[in-house]
XYZ file of C-alpha atoms in Angstrom:
402
model
C 3.507 -30.619 -6.739
C 2.417 -26.976 -6.379
C -0.543 -26.043 -4.300
C -3.595 -24.212 -5.572
C -2.228 -20.830 -4.403
C 1.155 -21.314 -6.031
C 2.462 -17.874 -7.081
C 0.452 -15.983 -4.493
C 2.438 -13.962 -2.032
C 1.105 -12.982 1.441
C 2.717 -10.378 3.716
C 1.710 -11.496 7.164
C 1.590 -8.932 9.972
C -0.420 -11.357 12.087
C 0.366 -12.248 15.707
C -0.918 -14.586 18.403
C -3.428 -16.985 16.826
C -6.327 -15.909 14.574
C -4.215 -14.118 11.947
C -1.328 -16.679 12.002
C -3.745 -19.495 11.744
C -5.238 -17.893 8.562
C -1.894 -17.300 6.915
C -0.690 -20.824 7.869
C -3.618 -22.286 5.970
C -2.817 -20.088 2.967
C 0.770 -21.391 3.179
C -0.488 -24.933 3.189
C -2.371 -24.156 -0.029
C 0.921 -23.139 -1.672
C 1.041 -19.367 -1.024
C 4.398 -17.808 -0.149
C 3.774 -16.314 3.246
C 6.343 -13.808 4.582
C 5.837 -13.125 8.275
C 6.910 -9.673 9.460
C 8.000 -9.709 13.117
C 10.525 -8.128 15.394
C 12.615 -8.945 18.455
C 11.745 -5.544 19.927
C 8.131 -6.781 20.378
C 7.998 -10.514 19.615
C 4.862 -12.380 18.773
C 3.217 -13.427 21.979
C 3.241 -17.055 20.769
C 6.985 -16.859 20.645
C 7.386 -15.014 23.934
C 4.856 -16.659 26.250
C 3.636 -20.157 27.196
C 1.683 -21.684 29.994
C 4.554 -21.443 32.473
C 5.433 -17.836 31.776
C 7.855 -15.963 29.560
C 9.934 -18.047 27.134
C 13.707 -17.884 27.748
C 14.264 -18.717 24.080
C 12.049 -17.193 21.403
C 12.730 -20.176 19.076
C 11.706 -22.859 21.600
C 7.940 -22.233 21.972
C 5.813 -25.011 20.445
C 2.807 -22.624 20.439
C 4.415 -20.577 17.758
C 5.449 -23.637 15.882
C 1.912 -24.950 15.668
C 0.420 -21.855 13.973
C 3.294 -20.718 11.721
C 4.193 -23.771 9.683
C 5.229 -23.195 6.089
C 6.104 -19.510 6.447
C 9.138 -17.338 5.985
C 10.186 -14.737 8.574
C 11.720 -11.331 8.249
C 12.749 -9.299 11.261
C 11.587 -5.657 10.796
C 10.937 -2.962 13.335
C 7.856 -1.177 12.038
C 8.274 1.728 14.505
C 11.181 2.989 12.414
C 10.819 5.114 9.267
C 13.046 2.796 7.240
C 11.160 -0.231 8.607
C 7.889 1.219 7.331
C 9.527 1.841 3.920
C 10.669 -1.795 3.665
C 7.262 -3.019 4.753
C 5.655 -1.011 1.957
C 8.175 -2.332 -0.488
C 7.165 -5.863 0.500
C 3.553 -5.045 -0.027
C 4.285 -3.786 -3.546
C 5.320 -7.332 -4.378
C 2.309 -9.040 -2.746
C -1.157 -10.179 -3.491
C -2.508 -10.287 0.070
C -1.695 -8.378 3.237
C -2.918 -9.896 6.502
C -3.041 -8.322 9.914
C -4.927 -8.881 13.136
C -3.956 -5.913 15.210
C -6.426 -3.755 17.038
C -8.227 -1.386 14.606
C -6.216 1.810 14.288
C -2.775 0.311 14.821
C -2.023 -0.171 11.151
C -3.188 3.382 10.510
C -0.756 4.725 13.102
C 1.940 2.763 11.382
C 0.966 4.192 7.978
C 0.166 0.674 6.697
C -3.614 0.774 6.546
C -5.510 -0.103 3.353
C -5.819 3.565 2.210
C -2.043 3.814 2.178
C -1.269 0.339 0.838
C -3.677 0.610 -2.095
C -1.599 3.591 -3.302
C 1.404 1.210 -3.483
C -0.404 -1.779 -4.982
C -3.878 -0.792 -6.427
C -5.123 -4.443 -6.606
C -3.893 -5.485 -3.142
C -6.203 -7.578 -0.996
C -5.966 -6.571 2.641
C -7.371 -8.907 5.264
C -7.939 -7.329 8.676
C -9.040 -9.610 11.515
C -10.168 -8.092 14.817
C -12.348 -9.005 17.779
C -15.206 -6.651 16.856
C -14.522 -5.149 13.464
C -13.147 -1.781 12.382
C -16.349 0.163 13.004
C -18.816 0.448 15.928
C -18.441 1.312 19.599
C -16.411 -1.805 20.425
C -13.916 -1.448 17.594
C -10.913 -0.351 19.769
C -11.268 -3.013 22.376
C -8.652 -5.805 22.455
C -10.178 -9.307 22.281
C -9.134 -12.860 22.850
C -11.279 -15.969 22.342
C -13.285 -15.635 25.544
C -14.315 -12.073 24.532
C -15.623 -12.690 21.054
C -17.180 -16.054 21.797
C -19.108 -14.267 24.511
C -20.118 -11.269 22.311
C -20.858 -13.709 19.459
C -23.360 -15.602 21.548
C -21.711 -19.018 21.563
C -20.613 -18.900 25.158
C -24.209 -18.403 26.281
C -25.227 -21.542 24.457
C -22.303 -23.632 25.615
C -22.493 -25.617 28.858
C -25.058 -27.033 31.173
C -28.361 -25.343 31.924
C -27.670 -25.101 35.669
C -24.132 -23.692 35.280
C -22.492 -20.524 33.916
C -21.778 -19.940 30.238
C -18.696 -21.647 28.893
C -16.374 -19.098 27.259
C -14.530 -21.769 25.206
C -11.119 -20.864 26.632
C -9.347 -23.366 24.390
C -8.932 -20.703 21.658
C -11.206 -22.560 19.274
C -12.857 -19.231 18.398
C -9.544 -17.910 17.113
C -9.081 -20.867 14.774
C -12.693 -20.469 13.525
C -12.103 -16.784 12.844
C -8.896 -17.536 11.050
C -10.493 -20.282 8.940
C -13.328 -17.900 7.934
C -10.671 -15.394 6.932
C -9.087 -18.034 4.614
C -12.462 -18.349 2.844
C -12.693 -14.564 2.573
C -9.172 -14.384 1.041
C -9.991 -17.063 -1.509
C -13.225 -15.281 -2.626
C -11.280 -11.996 -2.853
C -8.610 -13.653 -5.072
C -11.332 -15.031 -7.297
C -12.955 -11.628 -7.508
C -9.663 -10.037 -8.427
C -9.057 -12.671 -11.029
C -12.375 -11.766 -12.642
C -12.296 -7.929 -12.244
C -8.672 -7.001 -11.587
C -9.721 -5.266 -8.404
C -8.474 -5.800 -4.857
C -10.345 -4.941 -1.725
C -10.164 -4.559 2.054
C -11.783 -7.282 4.107
C -12.873 -6.177 7.570
C -13.424 -9.433 9.473
C -15.032 -9.345 12.935
C -14.329 -12.426 14.983
C -17.400 -12.082 17.066
C -19.522 -11.856 13.922
C -17.776 -14.974 12.535
C -18.650 -16.845 15.691
C -22.268 -15.505 15.572
C -22.648 -16.688 11.984
C -22.230 -20.252 13.216
C -25.341 -20.189 15.376
C -27.754 -18.956 12.702
C -30.507 -21.367 13.651
C -30.371 -20.000 17.261
C -30.552 -16.413 16.043
C -33.429 -17.249 13.715
C -35.364 -18.764 16.638
C -35.328 -15.452 18.344
C -35.964 -13.426 15.186
C -38.920 -15.540 14.195
C -40.335 -16.830 17.473
C -39.092 -14.485 20.113
C -37.334 -17.300 21.950
C -33.835 -16.767 23.229
C -32.149 -20.189 23.333
C -30.180 -21.207 26.447
C -27.609 -23.850 27.416
C -28.900 -27.425 27.468
C -25.688 -29.450 27.820
C -25.499 -32.326 25.421
C -29.230 -32.831 24.938
C -30.977 -32.159 21.659
C -34.280 -30.458 21.009
C -35.648 -33.563 19.156
C -33.292 -36.531 19.378
C -33.032 -38.916 22.304
C -30.855 -40.455 23.415
C -28.356 -37.788 22.548
C -25.339 -37.255 24.771
C -21.967 -38.470 26.022
C -21.764 -41.469 28.303
C -18.999 -42.476 30.699
C -17.016 -45.586 29.747
C -14.665 -47.837 31.717
C -11.322 -46.040 30.950
C -9.791 -43.000 32.611
C -12.011 -40.050 31.545
C -13.348 -42.008 28.580
C -16.712 -41.057 27.059
C -18.815 -42.260 24.090
C -20.908 -39.848 22.109
C -24.253 -41.250 20.882
C -26.925 -39.642 18.814
C -30.113 -41.517 17.810
C -32.078 -39.600 15.134
C -34.265 -42.211 13.480
C -36.395 -45.270 14.180
C -33.853 -47.538 12.472
C -31.115 -46.148 14.734
C -33.318 -46.719 17.797
C -33.855 -50.309 16.832
C -30.089 -50.656 16.216
C -29.390 -49.189 19.614
C -31.654 -51.809 21.269
C -29.859 -54.587 19.367
C -26.569 -53.327 20.604
C -27.856 -53.235 24.165
C -29.154 -56.842 23.897
C -32.855 -55.854 23.485
C -33.388 -55.114 27.188
C -36.905 -55.586 28.644
C -37.295 -51.983 29.696
C -37.108 -50.891 26.049
C -40.526 -52.453 25.352
C -42.309 -49.988 27.673
C -44.884 -47.834 25.951
C -43.196 -44.550 26.981
C -40.221 -45.445 24.755
C -42.277 -46.408 21.713
C -42.223 -43.017 20.041
C -39.480 -40.388 19.424
C -41.510 -37.896 21.540
C -41.833 -40.356 24.313
C -38.126 -41.088 24.289
C -37.327 -37.411 24.346
C -39.620 -36.784 27.356
C -37.954 -39.661 29.216
C -34.437 -38.863 27.987
C -33.029 -38.643 31.532
C -33.832 -42.330 32.143
C -32.479 -43.293 28.719
C -29.260 -41.459 29.525
C -28.986 -43.382 32.793
C -29.590 -46.746 30.988
C -26.900 -46.002 28.363
C -24.471 -44.888 31.082
C -24.998 -48.164 32.894
C -24.409 -50.133 29.675
C -21.273 -48.201 28.739
C -19.724 -48.312 32.195
C -17.829 -51.598 31.760
C -16.672 -51.011 28.202
C -13.799 -48.944 26.756
C -15.001 -46.268 24.397
C -13.604 -48.153 21.357
C -15.649 -51.231 22.399
C -18.790 -49.184 22.856
C -18.249 -47.452 19.504
C -17.785 -50.761 17.621
C -20.827 -52.371 19.208
C -23.060 -49.401 18.374
C -21.751 -48.658 14.898
C -22.071 -52.348 13.997
C -25.817 -51.826 14.476
C -25.929 -48.562 12.485
C -25.950 -46.257 15.505
C -23.987 -42.958 15.165
C -21.394 -43.232 17.969
C -17.867 -42.168 18.459
C -15.390 -41.725 21.328
C -14.900 -38.259 22.667
C -11.243 -38.249 21.851
C -8.514 -36.753 23.967
C -5.638 -35.170 22.107
C -3.344 -38.134 22.676
C -6.035 -40.449 21.200
C -6.222 -38.393 18.003
C -2.499 -38.579 17.431
C -2.573 -42.405 17.607
C -5.997 -43.198 16.077
C -5.624 -45.653 13.105
C -8.104 -43.691 10.970
C -6.387 -40.372 11.613
C -2.984 -41.884 10.855
C -4.114 -43.551 7.612
C -5.573 -40.231 6.422
C -2.256 -38.504 7.079
C -4.035 -36.061 9.388
C -1.019 -35.815 11.587
C 2.536 -35.365 10.366
C 6.047 -35.274 11.746
C 7.902 -31.969 11.087
C 11.504 -31.147 11.947
C 12.449 -27.902 13.744
C 16.088 -26.811 14.441
C 15.408 -26.135 18.149
C 12.369 -28.199 19.057
C 13.437 -31.233 17.036
C 10.870 -33.529 15.556
C 7.316 -32.532 16.308
C 4.087 -34.292 15.479
C 1.594 -31.783 14.318
C -1.808 -31.470 12.602
C -1.781 -31.599 8.770
C -4.008 -29.478 6.525
C -7.597 -30.796 6.795
C -8.389 -30.921 3.030
C -7.276 -33.089 0.140
C -6.807 -31.949 -3.500
C -5.924 -34.517 -6.107
C -3.832 -32.323 -8.374
C -2.776 -29.414 -6.221
C -2.246 -30.862 -2.733
C -2.367 -28.882 0.426
C 0.565 -29.799 2.678
C 2.955 -28.592 5.320
C 5.767 -27.298 3.232
C 8.252 -26.448 5.963
C 8.436 -26.059 9.739
C 7.839 -22.796 11.481
C 10.638 -20.212 10.827
C 13.204 -18.885 13.242
C 12.767 -15.178 13.882
C 14.164 -13.305 10.886
C 15.746 -16.374 9.297
C 14.722 -15.189 5.828
C 15.590 -11.481 6.229
C 18.745 -11.596 4.134
C 17.081 -13.536 1.314
C 13.922 -11.492 1.180
C 15.516 -8.095 1.518
C 18.390 -8.980 -0.774
C 16.776 -11.142 -3.456
C 13.203 -9.874 -3.488
C 13.785 -6.157 -2.707
C 17.319 -5.896 -4.196
C 19.134 -4.489 -1.158
C 22.874 -4.802 -1.246
C 24.663 -6.873 1.394
C 26.261 -3.719 2.843
C 22.905 -1.990 3.167
C 21.320 -4.986 4.878
C 24.248 -5.067 7.343
C 23.783 -1.393 8.084
C 20.062 -1.889 8.710
C 20.884 -4.803 11.038
C 23.340 -2.552 12.975
C 20.719 0.149 13.237
C 18.150 -2.399 14.492
C 15.740 -1.681 11.614
C 16.160 -5.306 10.572
C 15.870 -6.701 14.118
């Protein structure tokens, strides 16, 4: 069954994570995504991994995880003919995506002002750390940079410790996901008006938009919120509590009187719970450190699944703080089809994360594995652009298609 973006073509100049994450989601929705890359300067996700430089550009699981469902053409954009072919691809497309530093696409002659001459209704989606304008526009940025500038790092961590810069690249994925939403809105706008547009997406502003309540607290009350670990401004108990297993924790949040009563039932209605200082939500919040100690003591001899089942049976919001290995084996995750096995010619069978949304009539799904570098060059340049086999061979020999 076709996805909701069936018939939409994306020319993907993305690299590393934020841009490729966006285009991968578009591919899962049924768009044809053609990734433009080159061996002369391979995508960092192909070339690098935790232990250094990859010996084989096709063997990096990092690239696999963020480029599922795409095609790949090898094209050196520093050559005049390479630029011409890139523009010819854009002429066939609906969306162009890039997440290079602002100014790079202009130097290549592939910025929006140039591409709109080729395809007047093109939608160009540019992701960068700080946006295409302003004094920070030319700075390169990875996740720790824009989560810091966006304000999230300052709010993440414990009060007595330094800000947490979220070095797990979650900010890249959030920026990429926000870009998907922008692309869908732009497609809807074009459907209604016939007009394309350029979307200038600043990753630090995307991150900042996710802490609106914190920003409003300063705007309205003059308070600049700080880190407070896992505690909440109102609820108590509210935190993660160590369980019996190796680095196992249970997350618990009690937000109503019914949930408090349920928590006490799960704990066996201990005598200490009858003390007057725990009788009201305010009292429990003021004495949250002791409540945290009591819950930690209760959870210490239980696995986090056991603790979850005991608490949820009494209507208490509680769930394990899952490790990656737990997510890939959790019965609920498996029944939902949230993880999926995908074949790759070099990596073999890999278990990866499936699209996080379900459509009844136009399903989102992983339509293929990640491409080998340039594996679709002949088909795209020959069938889509109409180049003769001899011309393609000559461009390969000249390292234009490379």
